[in-house]
mmCIF file of C-alpha atoms in Angstrom:
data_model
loop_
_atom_site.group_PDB
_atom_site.id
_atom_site.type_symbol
_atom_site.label_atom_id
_atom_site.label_comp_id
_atom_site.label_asym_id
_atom_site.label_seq_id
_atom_site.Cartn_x
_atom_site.Cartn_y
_atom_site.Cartn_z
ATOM 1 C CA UNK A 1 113.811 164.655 128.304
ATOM 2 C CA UNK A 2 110.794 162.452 127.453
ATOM 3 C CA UNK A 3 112.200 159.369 129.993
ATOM 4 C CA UNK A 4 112.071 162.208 132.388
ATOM 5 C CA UNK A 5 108.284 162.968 131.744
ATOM 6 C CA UNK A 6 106.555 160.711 134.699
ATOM 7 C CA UNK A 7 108.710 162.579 137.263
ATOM 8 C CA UNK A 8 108.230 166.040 135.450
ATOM 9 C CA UNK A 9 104.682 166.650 135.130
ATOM 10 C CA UNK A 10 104.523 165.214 138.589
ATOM 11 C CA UNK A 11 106.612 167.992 139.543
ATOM 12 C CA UNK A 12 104.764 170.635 137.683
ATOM 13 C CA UNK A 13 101.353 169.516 139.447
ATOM 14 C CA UNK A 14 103.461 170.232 142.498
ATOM 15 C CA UNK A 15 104.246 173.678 141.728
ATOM 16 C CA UNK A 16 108.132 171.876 142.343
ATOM 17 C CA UNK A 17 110.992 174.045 141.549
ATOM 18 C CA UNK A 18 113.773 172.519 139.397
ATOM 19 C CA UNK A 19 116.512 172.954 137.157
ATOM 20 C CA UNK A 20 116.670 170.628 134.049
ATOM 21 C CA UNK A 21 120.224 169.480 132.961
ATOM 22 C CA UNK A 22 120.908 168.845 129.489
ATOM 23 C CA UNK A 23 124.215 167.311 126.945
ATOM 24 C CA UNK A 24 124.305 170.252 124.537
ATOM 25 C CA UNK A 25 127.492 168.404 122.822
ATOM 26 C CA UNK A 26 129.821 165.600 122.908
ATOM 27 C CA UNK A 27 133.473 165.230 121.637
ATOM 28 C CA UNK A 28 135.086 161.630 121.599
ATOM 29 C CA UNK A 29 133.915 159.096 123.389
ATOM 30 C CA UNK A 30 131.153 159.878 125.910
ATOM 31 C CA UNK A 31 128.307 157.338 127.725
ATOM 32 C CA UNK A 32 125.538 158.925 126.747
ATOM 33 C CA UNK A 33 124.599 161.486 123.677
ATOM 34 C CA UNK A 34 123.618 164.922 123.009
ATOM 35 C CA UNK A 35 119.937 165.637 123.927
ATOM 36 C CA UNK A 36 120.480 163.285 126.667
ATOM 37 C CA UNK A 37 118.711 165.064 130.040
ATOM 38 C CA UNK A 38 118.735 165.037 134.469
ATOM 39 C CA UNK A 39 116.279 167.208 136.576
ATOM 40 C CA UNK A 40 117.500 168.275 139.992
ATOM 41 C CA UNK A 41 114.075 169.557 142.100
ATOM 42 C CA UNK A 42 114.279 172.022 145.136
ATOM 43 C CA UNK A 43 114.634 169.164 147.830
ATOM 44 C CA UNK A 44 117.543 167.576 146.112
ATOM 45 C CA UNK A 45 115.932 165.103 144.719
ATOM 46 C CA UNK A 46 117.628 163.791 141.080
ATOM 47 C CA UNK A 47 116.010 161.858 138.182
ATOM 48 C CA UNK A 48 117.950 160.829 134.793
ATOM 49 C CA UNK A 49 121.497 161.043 134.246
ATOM 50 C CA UNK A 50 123.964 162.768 131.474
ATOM 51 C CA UNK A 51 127.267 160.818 132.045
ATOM 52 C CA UNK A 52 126.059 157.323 133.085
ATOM 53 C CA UNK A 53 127.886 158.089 136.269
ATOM 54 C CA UNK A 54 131.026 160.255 135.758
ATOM 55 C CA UNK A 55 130.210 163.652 136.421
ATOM 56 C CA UNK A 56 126.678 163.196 137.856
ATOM 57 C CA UNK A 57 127.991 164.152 141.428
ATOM 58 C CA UNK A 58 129.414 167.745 139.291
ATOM 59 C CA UNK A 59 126.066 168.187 137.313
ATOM 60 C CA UNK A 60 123.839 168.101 140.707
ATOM 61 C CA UNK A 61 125.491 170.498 142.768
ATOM 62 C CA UNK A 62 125.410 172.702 139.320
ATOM 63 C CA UNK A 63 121.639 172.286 139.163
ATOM 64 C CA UNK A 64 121.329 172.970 142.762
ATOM 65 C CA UNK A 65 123.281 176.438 142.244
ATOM 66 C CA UNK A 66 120.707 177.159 139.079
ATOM 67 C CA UNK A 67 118.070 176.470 141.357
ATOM 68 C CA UNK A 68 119.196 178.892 143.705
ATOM 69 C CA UNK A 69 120.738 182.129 141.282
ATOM 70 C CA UNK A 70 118.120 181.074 138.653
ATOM 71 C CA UNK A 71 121.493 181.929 136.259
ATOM 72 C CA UNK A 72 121.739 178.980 133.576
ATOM 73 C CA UNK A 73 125.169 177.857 132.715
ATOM 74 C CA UNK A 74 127.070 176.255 130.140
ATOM 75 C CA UNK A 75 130.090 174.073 131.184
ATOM 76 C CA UNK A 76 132.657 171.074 129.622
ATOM 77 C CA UNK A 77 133.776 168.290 131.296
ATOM 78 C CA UNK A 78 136.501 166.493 130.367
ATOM 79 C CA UNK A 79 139.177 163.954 130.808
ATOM 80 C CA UNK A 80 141.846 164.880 133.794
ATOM 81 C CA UNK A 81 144.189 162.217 134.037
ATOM 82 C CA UNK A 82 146.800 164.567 136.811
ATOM 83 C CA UNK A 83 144.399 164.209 139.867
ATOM 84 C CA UNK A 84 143.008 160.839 140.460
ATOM 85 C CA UNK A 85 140.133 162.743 142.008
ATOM 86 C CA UNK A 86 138.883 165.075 139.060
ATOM 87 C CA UNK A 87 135.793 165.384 138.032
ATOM 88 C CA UNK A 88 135.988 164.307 134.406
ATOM 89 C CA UNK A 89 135.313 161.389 131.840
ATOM 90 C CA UNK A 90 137.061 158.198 132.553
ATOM 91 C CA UNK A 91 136.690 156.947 128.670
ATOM 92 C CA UNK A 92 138.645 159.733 127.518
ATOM 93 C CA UNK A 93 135.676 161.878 125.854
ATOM 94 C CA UNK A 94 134.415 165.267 126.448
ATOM 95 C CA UNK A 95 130.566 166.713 127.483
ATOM 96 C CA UNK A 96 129.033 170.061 127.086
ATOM 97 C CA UNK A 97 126.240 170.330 130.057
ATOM 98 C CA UNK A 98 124.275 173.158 129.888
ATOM 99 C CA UNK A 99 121.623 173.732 132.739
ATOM 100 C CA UNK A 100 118.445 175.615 133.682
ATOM 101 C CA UNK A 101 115.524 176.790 135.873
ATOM 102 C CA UNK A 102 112.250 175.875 134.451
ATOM 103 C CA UNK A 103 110.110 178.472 135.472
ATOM 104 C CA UNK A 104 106.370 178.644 136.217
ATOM 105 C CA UNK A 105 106.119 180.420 132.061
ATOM 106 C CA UNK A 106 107.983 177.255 130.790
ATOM 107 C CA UNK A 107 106.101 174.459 132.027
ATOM 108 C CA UNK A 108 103.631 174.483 129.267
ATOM 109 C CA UNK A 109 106.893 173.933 126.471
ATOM 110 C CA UNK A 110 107.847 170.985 128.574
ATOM 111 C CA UNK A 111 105.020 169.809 128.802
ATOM 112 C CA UNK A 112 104.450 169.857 125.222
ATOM 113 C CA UNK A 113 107.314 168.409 124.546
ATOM 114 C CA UNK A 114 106.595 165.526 127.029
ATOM 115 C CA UNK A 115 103.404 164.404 124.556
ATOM 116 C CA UNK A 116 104.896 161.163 122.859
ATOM 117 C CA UNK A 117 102.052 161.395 120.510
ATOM 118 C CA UNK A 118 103.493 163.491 118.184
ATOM 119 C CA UNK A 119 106.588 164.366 116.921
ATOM 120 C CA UNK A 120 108.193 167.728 118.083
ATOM 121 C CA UNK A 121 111.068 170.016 117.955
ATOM 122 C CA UNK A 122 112.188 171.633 121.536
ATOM 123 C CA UNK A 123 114.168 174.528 121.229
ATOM 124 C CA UNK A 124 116.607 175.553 124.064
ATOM 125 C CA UNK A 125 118.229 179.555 124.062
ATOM 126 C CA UNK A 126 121.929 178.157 125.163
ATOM 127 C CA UNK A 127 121.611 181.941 127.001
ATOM 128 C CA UNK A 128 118.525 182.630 128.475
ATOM 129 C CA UNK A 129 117.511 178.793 128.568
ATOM 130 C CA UNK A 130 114.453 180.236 127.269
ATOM 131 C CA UNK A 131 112.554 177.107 125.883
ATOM 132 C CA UNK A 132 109.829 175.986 123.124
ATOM 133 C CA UNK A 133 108.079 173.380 121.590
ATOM 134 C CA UNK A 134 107.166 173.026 118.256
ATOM 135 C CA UNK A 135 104.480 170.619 117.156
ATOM 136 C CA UNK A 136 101.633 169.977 114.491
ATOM 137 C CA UNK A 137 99.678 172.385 117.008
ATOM 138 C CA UNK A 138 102.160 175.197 116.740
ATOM 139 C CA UNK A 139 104.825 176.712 118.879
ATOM 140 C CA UNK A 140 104.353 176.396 122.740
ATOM 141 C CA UNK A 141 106.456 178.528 124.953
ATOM 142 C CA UNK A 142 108.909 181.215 124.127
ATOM 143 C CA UNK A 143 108.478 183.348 121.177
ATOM 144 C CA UNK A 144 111.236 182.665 119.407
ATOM 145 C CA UNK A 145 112.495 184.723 116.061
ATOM 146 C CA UNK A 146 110.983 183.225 112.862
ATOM 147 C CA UNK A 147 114.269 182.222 111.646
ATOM 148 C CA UNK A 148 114.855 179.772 114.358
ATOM 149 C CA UNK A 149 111.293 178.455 113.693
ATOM 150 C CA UNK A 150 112.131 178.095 110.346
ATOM 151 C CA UNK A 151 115.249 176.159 111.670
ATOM 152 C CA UNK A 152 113.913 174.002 113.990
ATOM 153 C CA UNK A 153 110.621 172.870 111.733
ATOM 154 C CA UNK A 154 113.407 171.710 108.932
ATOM 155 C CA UNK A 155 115.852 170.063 111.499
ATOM 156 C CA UNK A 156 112.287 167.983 112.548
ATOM 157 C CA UNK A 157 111.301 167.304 108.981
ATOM 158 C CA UNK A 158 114.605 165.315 108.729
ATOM 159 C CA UNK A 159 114.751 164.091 112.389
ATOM 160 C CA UNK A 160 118.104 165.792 113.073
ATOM 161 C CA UNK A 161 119.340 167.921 116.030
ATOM 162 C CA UNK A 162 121.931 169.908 117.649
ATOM 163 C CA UNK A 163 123.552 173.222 118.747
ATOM 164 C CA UNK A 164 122.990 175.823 115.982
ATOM 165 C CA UNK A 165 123.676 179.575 115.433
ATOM 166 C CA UNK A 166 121.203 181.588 114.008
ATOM 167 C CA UNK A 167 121.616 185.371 112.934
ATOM 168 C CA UNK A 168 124.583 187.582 113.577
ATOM 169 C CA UNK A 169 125.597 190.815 115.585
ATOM 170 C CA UNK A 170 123.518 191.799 118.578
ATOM 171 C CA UNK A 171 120.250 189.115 116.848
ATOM 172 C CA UNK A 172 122.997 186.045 117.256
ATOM 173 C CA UNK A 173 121.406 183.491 119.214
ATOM 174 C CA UNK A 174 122.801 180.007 119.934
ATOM 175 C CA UNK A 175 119.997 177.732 120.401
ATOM 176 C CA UNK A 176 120.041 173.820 121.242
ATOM 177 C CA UNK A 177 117.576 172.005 119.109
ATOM 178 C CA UNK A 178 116.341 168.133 119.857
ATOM 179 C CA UNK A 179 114.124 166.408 118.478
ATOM 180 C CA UNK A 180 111.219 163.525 118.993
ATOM 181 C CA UNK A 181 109.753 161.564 117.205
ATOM 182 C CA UNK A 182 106.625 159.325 118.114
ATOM 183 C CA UNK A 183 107.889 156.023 119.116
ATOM 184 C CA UNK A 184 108.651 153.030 116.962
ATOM 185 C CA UNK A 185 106.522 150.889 116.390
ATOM 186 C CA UNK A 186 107.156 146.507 117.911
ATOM 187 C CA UNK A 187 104.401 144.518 116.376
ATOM 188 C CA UNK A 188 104.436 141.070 117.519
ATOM 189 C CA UNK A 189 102.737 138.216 115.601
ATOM 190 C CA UNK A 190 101.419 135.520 118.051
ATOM 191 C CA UNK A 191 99.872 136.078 121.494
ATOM 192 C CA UNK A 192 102.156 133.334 123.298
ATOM 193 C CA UNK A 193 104.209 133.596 126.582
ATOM 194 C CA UNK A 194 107.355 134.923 124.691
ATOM 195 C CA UNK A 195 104.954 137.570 123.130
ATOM 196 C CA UNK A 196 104.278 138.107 126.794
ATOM 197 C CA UNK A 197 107.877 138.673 127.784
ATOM 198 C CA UNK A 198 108.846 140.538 124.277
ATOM 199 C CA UNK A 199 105.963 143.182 125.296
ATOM 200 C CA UNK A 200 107.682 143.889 128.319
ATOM 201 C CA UNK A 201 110.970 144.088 126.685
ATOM 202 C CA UNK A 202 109.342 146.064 123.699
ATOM 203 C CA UNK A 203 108.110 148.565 125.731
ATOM 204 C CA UNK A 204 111.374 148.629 127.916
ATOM 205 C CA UNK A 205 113.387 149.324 124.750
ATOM 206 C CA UNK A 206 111.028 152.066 123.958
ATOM 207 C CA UNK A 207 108.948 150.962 121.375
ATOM 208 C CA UNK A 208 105.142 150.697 120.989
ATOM 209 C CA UNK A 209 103.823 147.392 121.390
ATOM 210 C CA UNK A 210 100.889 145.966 119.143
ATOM 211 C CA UNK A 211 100.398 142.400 119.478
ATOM 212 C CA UNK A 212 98.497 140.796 116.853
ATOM 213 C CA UNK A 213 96.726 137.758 117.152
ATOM 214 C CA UNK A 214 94.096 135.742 114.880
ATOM 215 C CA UNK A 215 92.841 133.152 117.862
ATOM 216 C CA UNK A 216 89.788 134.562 119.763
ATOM 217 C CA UNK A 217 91.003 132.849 123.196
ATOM 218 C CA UNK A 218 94.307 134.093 123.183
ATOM 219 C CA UNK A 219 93.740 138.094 121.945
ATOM 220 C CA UNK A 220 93.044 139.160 125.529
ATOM 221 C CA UNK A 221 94.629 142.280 126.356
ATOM 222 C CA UNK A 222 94.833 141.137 129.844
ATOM 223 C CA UNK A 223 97.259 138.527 129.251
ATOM 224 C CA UNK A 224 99.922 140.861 127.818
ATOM 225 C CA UNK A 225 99.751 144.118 130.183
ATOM 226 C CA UNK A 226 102.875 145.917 128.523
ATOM 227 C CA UNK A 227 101.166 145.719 124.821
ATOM 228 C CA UNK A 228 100.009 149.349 124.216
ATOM 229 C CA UNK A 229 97.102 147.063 121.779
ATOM 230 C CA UNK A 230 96.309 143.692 121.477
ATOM 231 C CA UNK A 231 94.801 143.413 118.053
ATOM 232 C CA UNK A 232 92.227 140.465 116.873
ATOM 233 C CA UNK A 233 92.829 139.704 113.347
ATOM 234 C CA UNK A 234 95.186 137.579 110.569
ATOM 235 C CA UNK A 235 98.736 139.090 111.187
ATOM 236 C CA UNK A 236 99.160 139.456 107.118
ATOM 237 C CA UNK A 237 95.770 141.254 106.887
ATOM 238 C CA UNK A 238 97.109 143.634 109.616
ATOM 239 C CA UNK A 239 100.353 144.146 108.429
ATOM 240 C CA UNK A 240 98.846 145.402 105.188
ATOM 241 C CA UNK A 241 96.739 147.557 106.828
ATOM 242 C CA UNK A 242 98.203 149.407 109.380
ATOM 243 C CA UNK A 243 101.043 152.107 109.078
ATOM 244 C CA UNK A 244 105.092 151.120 109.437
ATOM 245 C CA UNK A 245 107.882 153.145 108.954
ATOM 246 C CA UNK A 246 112.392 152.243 108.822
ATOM 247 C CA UNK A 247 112.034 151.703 112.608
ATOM 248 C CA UNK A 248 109.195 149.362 112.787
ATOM 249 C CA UNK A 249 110.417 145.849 114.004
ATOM 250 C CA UNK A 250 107.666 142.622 113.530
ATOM 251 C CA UNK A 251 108.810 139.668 115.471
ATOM 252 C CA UNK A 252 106.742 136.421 114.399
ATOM 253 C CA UNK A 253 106.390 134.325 117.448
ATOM 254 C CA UNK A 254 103.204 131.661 116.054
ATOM 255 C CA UNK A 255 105.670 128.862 114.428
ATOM 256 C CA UNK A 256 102.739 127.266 112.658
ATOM 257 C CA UNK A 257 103.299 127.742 108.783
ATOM 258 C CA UNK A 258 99.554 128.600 108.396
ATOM 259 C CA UNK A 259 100.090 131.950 110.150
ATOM 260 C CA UNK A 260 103.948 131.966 109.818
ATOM 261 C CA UNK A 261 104.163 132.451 105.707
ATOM 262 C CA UNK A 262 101.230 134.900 104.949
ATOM 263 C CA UNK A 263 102.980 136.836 107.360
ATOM 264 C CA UNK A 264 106.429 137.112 106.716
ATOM 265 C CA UNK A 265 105.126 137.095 102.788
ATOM 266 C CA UNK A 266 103.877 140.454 103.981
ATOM 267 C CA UNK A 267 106.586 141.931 106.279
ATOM 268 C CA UNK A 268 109.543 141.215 104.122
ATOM 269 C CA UNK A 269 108.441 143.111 101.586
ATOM 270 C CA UNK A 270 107.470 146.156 103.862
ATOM 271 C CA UNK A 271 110.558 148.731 104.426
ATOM 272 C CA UNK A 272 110.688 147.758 108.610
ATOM 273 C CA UNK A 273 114.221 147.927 110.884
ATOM 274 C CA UNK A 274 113.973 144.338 111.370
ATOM 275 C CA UNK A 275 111.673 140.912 110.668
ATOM 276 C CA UNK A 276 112.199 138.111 112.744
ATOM 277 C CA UNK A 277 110.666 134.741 113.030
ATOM 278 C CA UNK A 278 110.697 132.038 115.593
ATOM 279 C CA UNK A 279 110.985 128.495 115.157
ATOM 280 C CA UNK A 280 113.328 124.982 115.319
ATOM 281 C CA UNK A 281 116.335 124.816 112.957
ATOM 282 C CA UNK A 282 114.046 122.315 111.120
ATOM 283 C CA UNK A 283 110.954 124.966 111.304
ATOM 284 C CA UNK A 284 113.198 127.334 109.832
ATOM 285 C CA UNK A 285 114.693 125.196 106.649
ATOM 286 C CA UNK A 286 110.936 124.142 106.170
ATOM 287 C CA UNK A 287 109.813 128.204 106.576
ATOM 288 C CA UNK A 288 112.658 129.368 104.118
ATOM 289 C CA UNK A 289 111.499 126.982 101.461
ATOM 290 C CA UNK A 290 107.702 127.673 101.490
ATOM 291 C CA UNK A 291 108.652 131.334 101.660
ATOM 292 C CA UNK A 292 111.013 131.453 98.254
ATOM 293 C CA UNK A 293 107.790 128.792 96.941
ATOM 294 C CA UNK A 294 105.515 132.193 97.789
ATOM 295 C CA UNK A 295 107.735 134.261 95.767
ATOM 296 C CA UNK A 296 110.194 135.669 98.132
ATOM 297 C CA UNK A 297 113.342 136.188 96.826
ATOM 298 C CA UNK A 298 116.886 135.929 97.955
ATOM 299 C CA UNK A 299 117.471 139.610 98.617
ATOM 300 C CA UNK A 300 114.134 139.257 100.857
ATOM 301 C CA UNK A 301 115.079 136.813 102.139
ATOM 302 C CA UNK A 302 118.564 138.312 103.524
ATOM 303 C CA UNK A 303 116.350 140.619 105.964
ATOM 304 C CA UNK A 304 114.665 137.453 107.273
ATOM 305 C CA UNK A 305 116.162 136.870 110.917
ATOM 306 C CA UNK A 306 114.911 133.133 111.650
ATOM 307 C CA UNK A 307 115.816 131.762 114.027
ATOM 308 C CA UNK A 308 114.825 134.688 116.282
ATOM 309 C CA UNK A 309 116.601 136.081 118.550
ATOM 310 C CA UNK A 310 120.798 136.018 119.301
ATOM 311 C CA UNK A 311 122.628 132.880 120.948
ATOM 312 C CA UNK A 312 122.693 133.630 124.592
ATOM 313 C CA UNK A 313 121.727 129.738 125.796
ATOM 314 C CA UNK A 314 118.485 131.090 127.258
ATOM 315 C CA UNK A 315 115.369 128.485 128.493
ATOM 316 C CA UNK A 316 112.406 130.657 129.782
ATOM 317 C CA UNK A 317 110.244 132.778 127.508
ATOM 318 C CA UNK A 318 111.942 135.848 129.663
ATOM 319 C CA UNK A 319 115.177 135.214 128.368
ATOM 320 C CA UNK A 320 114.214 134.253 125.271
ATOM 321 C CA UNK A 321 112.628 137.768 124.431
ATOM 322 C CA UNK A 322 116.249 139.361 126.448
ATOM 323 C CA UNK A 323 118.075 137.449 123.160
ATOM 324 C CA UNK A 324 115.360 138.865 120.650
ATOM 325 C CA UNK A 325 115.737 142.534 122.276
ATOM 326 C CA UNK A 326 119.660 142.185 122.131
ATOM 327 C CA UNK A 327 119.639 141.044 118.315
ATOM 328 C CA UNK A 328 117.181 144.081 117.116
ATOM 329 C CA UNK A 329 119.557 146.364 119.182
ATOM 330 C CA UNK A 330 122.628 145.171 116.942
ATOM 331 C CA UNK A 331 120.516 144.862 114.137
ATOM 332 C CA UNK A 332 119.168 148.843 114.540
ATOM 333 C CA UNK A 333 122.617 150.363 115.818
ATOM 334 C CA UNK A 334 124.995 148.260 113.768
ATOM 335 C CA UNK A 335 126.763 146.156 117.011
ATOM 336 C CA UNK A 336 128.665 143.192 116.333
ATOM 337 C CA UNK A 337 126.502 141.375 119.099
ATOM 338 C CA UNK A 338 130.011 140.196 120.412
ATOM 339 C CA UNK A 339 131.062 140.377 124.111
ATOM 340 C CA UNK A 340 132.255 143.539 124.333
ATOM 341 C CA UNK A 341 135.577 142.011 126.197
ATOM 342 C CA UNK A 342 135.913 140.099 122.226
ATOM 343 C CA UNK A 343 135.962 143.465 120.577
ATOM 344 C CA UNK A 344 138.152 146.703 119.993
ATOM 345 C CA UNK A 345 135.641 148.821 118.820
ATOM 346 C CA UNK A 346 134.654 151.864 119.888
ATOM 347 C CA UNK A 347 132.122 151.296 122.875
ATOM 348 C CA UNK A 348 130.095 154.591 122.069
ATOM 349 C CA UNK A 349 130.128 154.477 118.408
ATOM 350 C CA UNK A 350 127.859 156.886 116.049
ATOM 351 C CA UNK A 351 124.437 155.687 116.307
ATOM 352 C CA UNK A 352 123.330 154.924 113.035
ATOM 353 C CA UNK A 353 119.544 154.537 113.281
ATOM 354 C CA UNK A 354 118.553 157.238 116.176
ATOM 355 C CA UNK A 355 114.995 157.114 117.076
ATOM 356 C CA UNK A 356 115.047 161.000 118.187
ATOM 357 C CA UNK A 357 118.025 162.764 117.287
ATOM 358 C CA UNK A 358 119.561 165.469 118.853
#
């Protein structure tokens, strides 16, 4: 829901009617996963998707009928191979949609939910579609039974998410709880023009862009517009200083061994998603050697991705940060970072490192 949030609060300033469109579950293989969200508003108009394309043209005029009998509903779409016209799955998998009316009274849970500052449990009556958030603040929106509090704060302590039943008898409720997490963290080493492109891929990929950068004349916010915060010290004193979690990624991009090796001294020996370095062949024999003189060792030095970035013949600092994006995608969701026409892998797998699950 949070890629939706631009278009939502716009829509609640509005006083816009809508209905909100949600994957409750997915069996096989499916485009998108659960948690994954579309918004229909009173005029038709349609932001987001749930199937990458396959039953989008199904899911609107669904929304459109919540809109109008403000009744939410719960349907599957499948796979329908007898009518070359059904509305169904092409890649064989199945979705559980379930849609609602946000009213007026749920606005402030969405809105909550929408705040990517913290992280936050939204809970979803698969019923009513009644709807809350729960965050360091407390719970916003529907008052929900403790035990599904209860439920939902654990499922956020551990990042997970899902369709769960909670009680029994005429208290059964089945409730749809996803979670978010604030974003992960992209700090960049090195205010160049590929730190310039990587920001904009950063942020495109969804992470939160720091770039950090020791030279006075080159720390100027205005230079890299999609860094979140340009910072103005040594990269190793930073990294030692500021908070990283598994899904931080550091990317290196100075290639001069006086900033390069205090640096990745540092970062390899932080627990990060990913440490990259850019740099010649040569740069990088030279970098590996002054790195295992510093102390690294060879288990360190494993996580070390140098050179930067994946193969893709690219020239311009815009396509060099594309093959840098690509590489911490494989290296974060386990891909092969082979054409997809070279593989027979699954094309949806499992995601293995899931930034908000659910």
């Amino acid at each position: 829901m949070r890629e939706l949030g631009t278009q939502l609060l716009r829509w609640h300033a509005a006083d816009t009617v809508y209905a909100l469109a949600t994957v409750v579950g997915v069996r096989g293989s499916a485009p998108l996963p659960a948690g994954t969200s579309m918004a229909v508003d009173e005029s038709g108009a349609v932001w987001g998707s749930v199937s990458g394309g396959c039953v989008e043209g199904a899911v609107y005029d669904l929304c459109r009928e919540v809109i109008a009998s403000g009744a939410p509903v719960r349907r599957r779409f499948g796979f329908s191979d007898s009518d070359a016209f059904a509305v169904g799955l092409t890649c064989g998998g199945e979705l559980d949609v379930f849609v609602h009316r946000i009213t007026a009274a749920e606005r402030a849970a969405v809105e909550a939910a929408l705040d990517s500052r913290a992280a936050v449990a939204v809970v979803r009556d698969l019923e009513s579609g009644a709807i809350a958030t729960l965050g360091p603040e407390g719970v916003v929106g529907e008052d929900f039974d403790p035990a599904i509090v209860r439920l939902a704060r654990a499922m956020l302590d551990i990042g997970a998410g899902g369709v769960r039943v909670v009680g029994c008898a005429d208290r059964e409720r089945t409730v749809l709880v996803t979670c978010f997490a604030a974003p992960p963290r992209m700090i960049i080493c090195g205010a160049t023009d590929f730190a310039v492109a990587l920001a904009r891929v950063g942020r495109l990929l969804g992470y939160r862009v720091t770039v950090c950068e020791a030279r006075p004349a080159f720390a100027d916010p205005a230079r890299i517009p999609d860094a979140q915060e340009v910072v103005r010290q040594w990269p190793d004193r930073y990294l030692r200083s500021t908070p990283v979690d598994a899904r931080t990624v550091i990317c290196v991009l100075t290639h001069d061994p006086k900033f390069d090796i205090p640096v990745l001294v540092a970062a390899l020996r932080l627990p990060v998603a990913y440490v990259g370095a850019m740099g010649s062949r040569r740069a990088d024999r030279d970098r590996r050697r002054r790195l295992r003189e510093a102390g690294i060792t060879e288990d360190e030095m494993r996580c070390l991705r140098s050179p930067i970035g994946l193969e893709l013949g690219g020239q311009t600092p815009e396509e060099t940060a594309v093959a840098i994006g690509a590489e911490i995608v494989a290296v974060r969701r386990g891909g092969s970072a082979l054409a997809l026409s070279a593989t027979d892998r699954p094309i949806h797998p499992v995601a293995t490192d899931r930034r908000a699950a659910g």
